[in-house]
Coordinates of C-alpha atoms and ligand atoms in Angstrom, one line a residue:
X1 CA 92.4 122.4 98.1
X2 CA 91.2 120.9 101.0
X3 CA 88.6 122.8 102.4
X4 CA 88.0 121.5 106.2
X5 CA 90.8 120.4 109.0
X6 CA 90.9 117.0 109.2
X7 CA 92.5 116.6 112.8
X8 CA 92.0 113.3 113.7
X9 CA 89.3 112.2 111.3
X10 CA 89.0 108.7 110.1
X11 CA 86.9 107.8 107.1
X12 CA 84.2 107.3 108.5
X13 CA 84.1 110.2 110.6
X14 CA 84.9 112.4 107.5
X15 CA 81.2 111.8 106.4
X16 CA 80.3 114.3 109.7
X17 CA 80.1 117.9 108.0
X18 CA 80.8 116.8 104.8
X19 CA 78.6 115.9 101.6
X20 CA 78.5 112.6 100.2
X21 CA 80.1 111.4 97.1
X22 CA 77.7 111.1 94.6
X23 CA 77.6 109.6 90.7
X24 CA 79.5 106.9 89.0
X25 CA 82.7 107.9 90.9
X26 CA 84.5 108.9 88.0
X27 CA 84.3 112.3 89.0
X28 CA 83.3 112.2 93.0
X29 CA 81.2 115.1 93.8
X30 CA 81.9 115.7 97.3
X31 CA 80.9 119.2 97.8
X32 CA 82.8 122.5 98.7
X33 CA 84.5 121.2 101.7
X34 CA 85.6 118.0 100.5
X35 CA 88.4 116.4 100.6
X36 CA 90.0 116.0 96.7
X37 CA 91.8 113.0 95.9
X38 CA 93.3 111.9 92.6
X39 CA 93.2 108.3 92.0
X40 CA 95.7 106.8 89.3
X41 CA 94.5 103.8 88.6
X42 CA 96.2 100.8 87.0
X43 CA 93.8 99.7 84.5
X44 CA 90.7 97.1 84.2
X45 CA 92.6 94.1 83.6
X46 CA 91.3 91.8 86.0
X47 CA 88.1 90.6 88.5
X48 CA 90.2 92.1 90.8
X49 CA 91.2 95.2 89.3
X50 CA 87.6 95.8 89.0
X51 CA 86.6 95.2 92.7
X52 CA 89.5 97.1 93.9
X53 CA 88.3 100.3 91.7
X54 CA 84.9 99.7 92.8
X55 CA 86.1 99.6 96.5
X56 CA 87.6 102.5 96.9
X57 CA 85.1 104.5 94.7
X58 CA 82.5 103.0 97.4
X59 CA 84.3 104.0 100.3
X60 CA 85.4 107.5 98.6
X61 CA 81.5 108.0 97.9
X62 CA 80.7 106.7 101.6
X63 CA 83.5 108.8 103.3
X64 CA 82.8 112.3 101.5
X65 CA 86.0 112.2 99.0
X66 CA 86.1 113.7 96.2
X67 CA 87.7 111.4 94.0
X68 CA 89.3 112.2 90.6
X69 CA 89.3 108.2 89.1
X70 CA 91.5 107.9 86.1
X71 CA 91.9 104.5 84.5
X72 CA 95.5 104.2 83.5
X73 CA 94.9 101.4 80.8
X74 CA 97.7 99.5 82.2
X75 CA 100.0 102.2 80.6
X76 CA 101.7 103.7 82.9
X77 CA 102.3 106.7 80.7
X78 CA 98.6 107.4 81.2
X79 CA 99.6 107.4 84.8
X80 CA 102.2 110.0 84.5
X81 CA 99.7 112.2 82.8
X82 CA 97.1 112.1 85.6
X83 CA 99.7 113.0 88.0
X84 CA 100.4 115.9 86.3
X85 CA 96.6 116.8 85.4
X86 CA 96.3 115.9 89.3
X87 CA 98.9 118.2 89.8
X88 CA 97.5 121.2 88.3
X89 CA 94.2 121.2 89.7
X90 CA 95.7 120.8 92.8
X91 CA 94.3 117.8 94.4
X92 CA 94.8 117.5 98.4
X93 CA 96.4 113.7 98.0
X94 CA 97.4 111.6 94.9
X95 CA 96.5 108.1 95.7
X96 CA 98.7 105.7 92.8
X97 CA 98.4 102.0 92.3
X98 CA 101.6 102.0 89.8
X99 CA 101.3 99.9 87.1
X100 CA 105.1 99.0 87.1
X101 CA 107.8 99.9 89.9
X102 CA 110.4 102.1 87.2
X103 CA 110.5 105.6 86.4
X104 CA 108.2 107.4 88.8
X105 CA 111.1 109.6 90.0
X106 CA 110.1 112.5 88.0
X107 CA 106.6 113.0 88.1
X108 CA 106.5 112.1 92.2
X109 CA 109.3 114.8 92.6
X110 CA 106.5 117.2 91.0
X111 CA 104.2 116.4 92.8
X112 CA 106.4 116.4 96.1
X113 CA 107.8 119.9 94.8
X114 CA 103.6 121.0 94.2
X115 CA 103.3 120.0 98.0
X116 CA 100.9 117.1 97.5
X117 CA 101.4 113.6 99.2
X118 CA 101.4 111.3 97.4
X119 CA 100.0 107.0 98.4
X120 CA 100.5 104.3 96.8
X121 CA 97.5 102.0 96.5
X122 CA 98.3 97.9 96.0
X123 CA 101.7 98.0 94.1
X124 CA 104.9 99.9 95.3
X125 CA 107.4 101.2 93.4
X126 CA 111.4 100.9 93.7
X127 CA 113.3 101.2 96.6
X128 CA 115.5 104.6 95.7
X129 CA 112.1 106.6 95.3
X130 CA 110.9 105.4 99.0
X131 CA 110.8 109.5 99.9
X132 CA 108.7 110.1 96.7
X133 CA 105.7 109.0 98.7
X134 CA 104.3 108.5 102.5
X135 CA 102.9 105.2 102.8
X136 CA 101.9 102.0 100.2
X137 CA 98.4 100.4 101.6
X138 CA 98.5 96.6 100.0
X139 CA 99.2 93.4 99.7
X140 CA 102.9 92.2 101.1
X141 CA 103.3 90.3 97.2
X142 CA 106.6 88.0 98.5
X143 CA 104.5 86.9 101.1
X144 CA 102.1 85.5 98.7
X145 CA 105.1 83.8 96.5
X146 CA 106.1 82.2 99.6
X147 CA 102.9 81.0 100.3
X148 CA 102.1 79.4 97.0
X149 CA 106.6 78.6 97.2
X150 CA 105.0 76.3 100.6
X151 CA 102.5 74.5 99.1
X152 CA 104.5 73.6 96.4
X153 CA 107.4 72.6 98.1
X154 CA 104.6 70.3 100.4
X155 CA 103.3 68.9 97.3
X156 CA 106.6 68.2 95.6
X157 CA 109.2 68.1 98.3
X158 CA 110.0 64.3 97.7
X159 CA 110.5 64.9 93.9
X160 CA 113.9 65.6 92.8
X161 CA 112.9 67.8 90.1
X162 CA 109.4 68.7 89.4
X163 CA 109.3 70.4 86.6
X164 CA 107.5 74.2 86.6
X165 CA 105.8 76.7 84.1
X166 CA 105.7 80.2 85.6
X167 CA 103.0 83.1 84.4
X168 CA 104.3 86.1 85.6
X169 CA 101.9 89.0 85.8
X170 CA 102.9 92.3 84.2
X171 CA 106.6 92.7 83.5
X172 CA 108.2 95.1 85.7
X173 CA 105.0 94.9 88.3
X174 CA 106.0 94.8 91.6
X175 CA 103.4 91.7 92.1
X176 CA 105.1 89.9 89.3
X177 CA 108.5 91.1 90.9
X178 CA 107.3 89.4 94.3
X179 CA 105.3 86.8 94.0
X180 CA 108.5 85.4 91.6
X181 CA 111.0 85.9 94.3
X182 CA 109.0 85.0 97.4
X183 CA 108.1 81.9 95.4
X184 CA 111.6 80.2 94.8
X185 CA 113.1 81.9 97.8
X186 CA 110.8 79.2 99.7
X187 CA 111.8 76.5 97.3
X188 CA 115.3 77.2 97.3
X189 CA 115.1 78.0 101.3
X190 CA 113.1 74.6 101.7
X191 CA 116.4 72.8 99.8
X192 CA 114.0 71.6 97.2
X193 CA 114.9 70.1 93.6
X194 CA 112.9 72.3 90.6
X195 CA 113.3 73.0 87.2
X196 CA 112.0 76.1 85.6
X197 CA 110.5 75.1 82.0
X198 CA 110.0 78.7 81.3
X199 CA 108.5 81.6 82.5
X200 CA 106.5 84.6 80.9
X201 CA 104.8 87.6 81.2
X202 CA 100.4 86.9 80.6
X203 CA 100.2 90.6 81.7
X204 CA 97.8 89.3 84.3
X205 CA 94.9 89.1 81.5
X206 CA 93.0 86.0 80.2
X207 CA 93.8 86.4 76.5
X208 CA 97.3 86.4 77.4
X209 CA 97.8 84.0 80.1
X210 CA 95.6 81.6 77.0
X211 CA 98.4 82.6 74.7
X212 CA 101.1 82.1 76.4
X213 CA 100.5 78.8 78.2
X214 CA 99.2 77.3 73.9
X215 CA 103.0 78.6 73.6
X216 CA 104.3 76.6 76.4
X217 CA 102.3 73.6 75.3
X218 CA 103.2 73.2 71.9
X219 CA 106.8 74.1 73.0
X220 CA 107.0 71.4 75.7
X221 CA 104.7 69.7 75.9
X222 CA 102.5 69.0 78.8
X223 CA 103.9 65.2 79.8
X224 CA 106.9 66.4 81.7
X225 CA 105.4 69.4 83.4
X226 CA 104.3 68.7 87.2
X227 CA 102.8 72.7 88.0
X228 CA 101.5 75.9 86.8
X229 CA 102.4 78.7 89.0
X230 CA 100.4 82.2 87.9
X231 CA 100.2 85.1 89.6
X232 CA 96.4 85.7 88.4
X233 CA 93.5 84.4 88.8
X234 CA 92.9 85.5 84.8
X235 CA 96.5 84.6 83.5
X236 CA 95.3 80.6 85.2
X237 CA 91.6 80.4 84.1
X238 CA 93.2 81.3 80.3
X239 CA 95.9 78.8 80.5
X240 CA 93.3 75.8 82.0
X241 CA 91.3 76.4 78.9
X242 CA 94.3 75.9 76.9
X243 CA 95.3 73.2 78.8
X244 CA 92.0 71.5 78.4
X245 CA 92.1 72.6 74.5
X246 CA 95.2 70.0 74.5
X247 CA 93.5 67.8 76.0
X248 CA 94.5 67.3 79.3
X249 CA 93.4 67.6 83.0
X250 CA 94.2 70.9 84.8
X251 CA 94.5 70.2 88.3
X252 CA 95.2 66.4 87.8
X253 CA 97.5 66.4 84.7
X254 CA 99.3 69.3 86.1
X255 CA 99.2 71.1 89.6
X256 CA 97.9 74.7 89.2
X257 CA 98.5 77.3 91.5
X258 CA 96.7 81.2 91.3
X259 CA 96.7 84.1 93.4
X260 CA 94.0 86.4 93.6
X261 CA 90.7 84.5 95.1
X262 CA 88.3 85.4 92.8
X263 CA 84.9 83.6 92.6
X264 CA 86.0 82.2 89.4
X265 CA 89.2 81.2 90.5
X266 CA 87.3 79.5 93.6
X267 CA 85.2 77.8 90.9
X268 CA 87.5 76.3 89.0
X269 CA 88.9 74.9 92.4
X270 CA 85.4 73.5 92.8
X271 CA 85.7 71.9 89.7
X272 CA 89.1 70.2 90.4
X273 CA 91.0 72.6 88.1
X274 CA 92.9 74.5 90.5
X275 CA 94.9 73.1 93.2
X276 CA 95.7 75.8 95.5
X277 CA 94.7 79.7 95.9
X278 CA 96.6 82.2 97.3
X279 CA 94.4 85.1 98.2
X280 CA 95.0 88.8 97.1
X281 CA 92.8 91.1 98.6
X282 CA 91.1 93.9 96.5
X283 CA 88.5 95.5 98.7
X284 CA 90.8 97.8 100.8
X285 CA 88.9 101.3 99.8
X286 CA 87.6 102.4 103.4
X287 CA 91.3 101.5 105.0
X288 CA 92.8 103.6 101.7
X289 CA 89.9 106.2 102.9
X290 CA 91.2 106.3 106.5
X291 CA 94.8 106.1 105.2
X292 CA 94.3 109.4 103.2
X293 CA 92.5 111.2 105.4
X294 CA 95.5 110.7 108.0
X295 CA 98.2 111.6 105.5
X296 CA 96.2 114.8 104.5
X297 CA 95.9 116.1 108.1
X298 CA 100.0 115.6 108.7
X299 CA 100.0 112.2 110.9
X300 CA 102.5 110.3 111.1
X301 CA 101.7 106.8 109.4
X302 CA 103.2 103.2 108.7
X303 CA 105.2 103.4 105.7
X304 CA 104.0 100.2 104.3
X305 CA 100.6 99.0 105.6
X306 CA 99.5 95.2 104.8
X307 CA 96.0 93.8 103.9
X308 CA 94.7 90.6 105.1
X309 CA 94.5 87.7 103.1
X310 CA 94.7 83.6 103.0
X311 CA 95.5 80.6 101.3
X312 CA 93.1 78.3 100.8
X313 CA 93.7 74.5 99.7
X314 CA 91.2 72.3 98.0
X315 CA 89.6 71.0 101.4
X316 CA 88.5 74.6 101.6
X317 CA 87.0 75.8 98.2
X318 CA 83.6 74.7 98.0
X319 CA 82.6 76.1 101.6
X320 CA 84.9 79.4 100.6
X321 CA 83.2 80.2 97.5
X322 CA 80.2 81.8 98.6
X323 CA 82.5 84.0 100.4
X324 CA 84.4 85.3 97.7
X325 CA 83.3 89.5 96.9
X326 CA 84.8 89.4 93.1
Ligands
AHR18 O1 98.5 94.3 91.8 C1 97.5 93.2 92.1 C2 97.4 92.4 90.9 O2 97.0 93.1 89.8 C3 96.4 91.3 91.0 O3 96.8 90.1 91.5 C4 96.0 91.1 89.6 O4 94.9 90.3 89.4 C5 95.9 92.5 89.2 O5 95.9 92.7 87.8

């Protein structure tokens, strides 16, 4: 379907000759020659959900994609489906920021079978479907475990056995995967003393990360427990407000750790509720842009290509904040 060789062509040099996107970006409207690109996305879970979608939408619109945007719901059944609707209208590149890293063998082998490359946007998938697709363009998630892992192991090192509550992100998610195993592969690599008092899926929402942590707290308690370690921004503003509903201190009471960087979660590090933030950065569409235009033209890319992003401690919220994009 695509309609104009790309030799060579970045995004923004794919504007030249082309049409812009126009409208919501649902349905990107490109124009005859434009390159067609079917977007799978995860869902709408999160601040940063949203300003990734809105990112590469932007950049879609700027570049002169055509961009088919389906919102998988965080089902990744719904995923599978747009593949195959991708599929048969014969997009020029599938772009898929799957929602969990299982079971993508079959629909990827259609697509590789229909000829259509497929890139993975933000999350990968497992290791034994690596030829299913050409390149992932995201964050590198262990990294980010290890980073919060650091501080933690800083903060507690001289403690024999601080005691931890974990909120994972979505079960199976290779960000929940990650930032898990990068997080006590630094611990355990430091030689540090922990104890895990649980650890539980918040599916990287609010309303769960809420539900899960009033779980942990009428479970446990909060007297014994020295950190909160989620892997969202949402999944750690929820669980402060329960925290604060039991009434304790987040942030004083307990250490809390979040990854993402949103203003919010800068905020509440303003506000002494969040000790450390380990940044996860959204706002990759042009790069994705530049990424798909390469892999529909035939170049030869990276297969795994990694966004920047920090850490920030609380000496550095209040003059990050009016940074933050999300
Ligand atoms: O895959 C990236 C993660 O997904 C972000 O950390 C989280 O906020 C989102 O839901």
């Amino acid at each position: 379907m695509l309609k104009k060789v790309l030799a060579g062509l970045g995004a923004g040099a794919l504007l030249f000759g082309l049409s812009a996107c126009g409208g919501d970006g649902d349905s990107g409207e490109g124009g005859d020659d434009a390159l067609v690109v079917g977007f799978a996305q995860v869902g709408a879970e999160s601040a940063w959900r949203t300003a990734n979608s809105d990112s590469v939408k932007a950049a879609a619109e700027a570049a002169g994609v055509e961009l088919q945007f389906v919102d998988g719901q965080q089902e990744q059944e719904k995923q599978i489906e747009a593949i195959r609707n991708f599929i048969t209208q014969k997009v020029d590149v599938i772009v898929l920021a799957p929602v969990v890293e299982t079971g993508w063998t079959e629909v990827l082998t259609e697509a590789e079978q229909a000829g259509i490359p497929v890139v993975l946007a933000d999350r990968g998938i497992e290791d034994a479907d690596e030829a299913l697709y050409t390149t992932r363009l995201g964050s590198d998630f262990v990294a980010e475990g290890h980073s919060a892992g650091a501080w933690a192991a800083e903060t507690f090192g001289a403690d024999t056995d601080f005691r931890i509550l974990e909120l994972q992100g979505t079960t199976g998610s290779a960000p929940a995967n990650d930032r898990k195993a990068g997080f006590f592969d630094e611990l355990d690599t430091q030689g540090v003393g922990y104890t895990i008092v649980d650890s539980q899926s918040g599916n990287f929402t609010a309303e769960e990360g809420k539900a899960v942590m009033e779980t942990f707290i009428s479970t446990y308690g909060l007297d014994d427990i020295d950190l909160l370690y989620a892997h969202n921004d949402e999944m750690g503003l929820g669980a402060i407000q329960a925290i604060e509903e039991a009434g304790k201190v987040p942030g004083t009471d307990i250490q809390v750790i979040i990854v993402d960087g949103s203003a919010a979660g800068f905020q509440a590090g303003v506000d002494g509720k969040v000790n450390y933030i380990v940044e996860c950065n959204p706002a990759f569409g042009d790069q994705l842009m530049d990424v798909v235009a390469q892999v529909a033209n035939g170049d030869e890319v990276e297969k795994f290509i990694a966004v920047e992003e920090g850490v920030f401690d609380s000496t550095q919220f209040e003059a990050e904040l009016p940074n933050r994009q999300f």
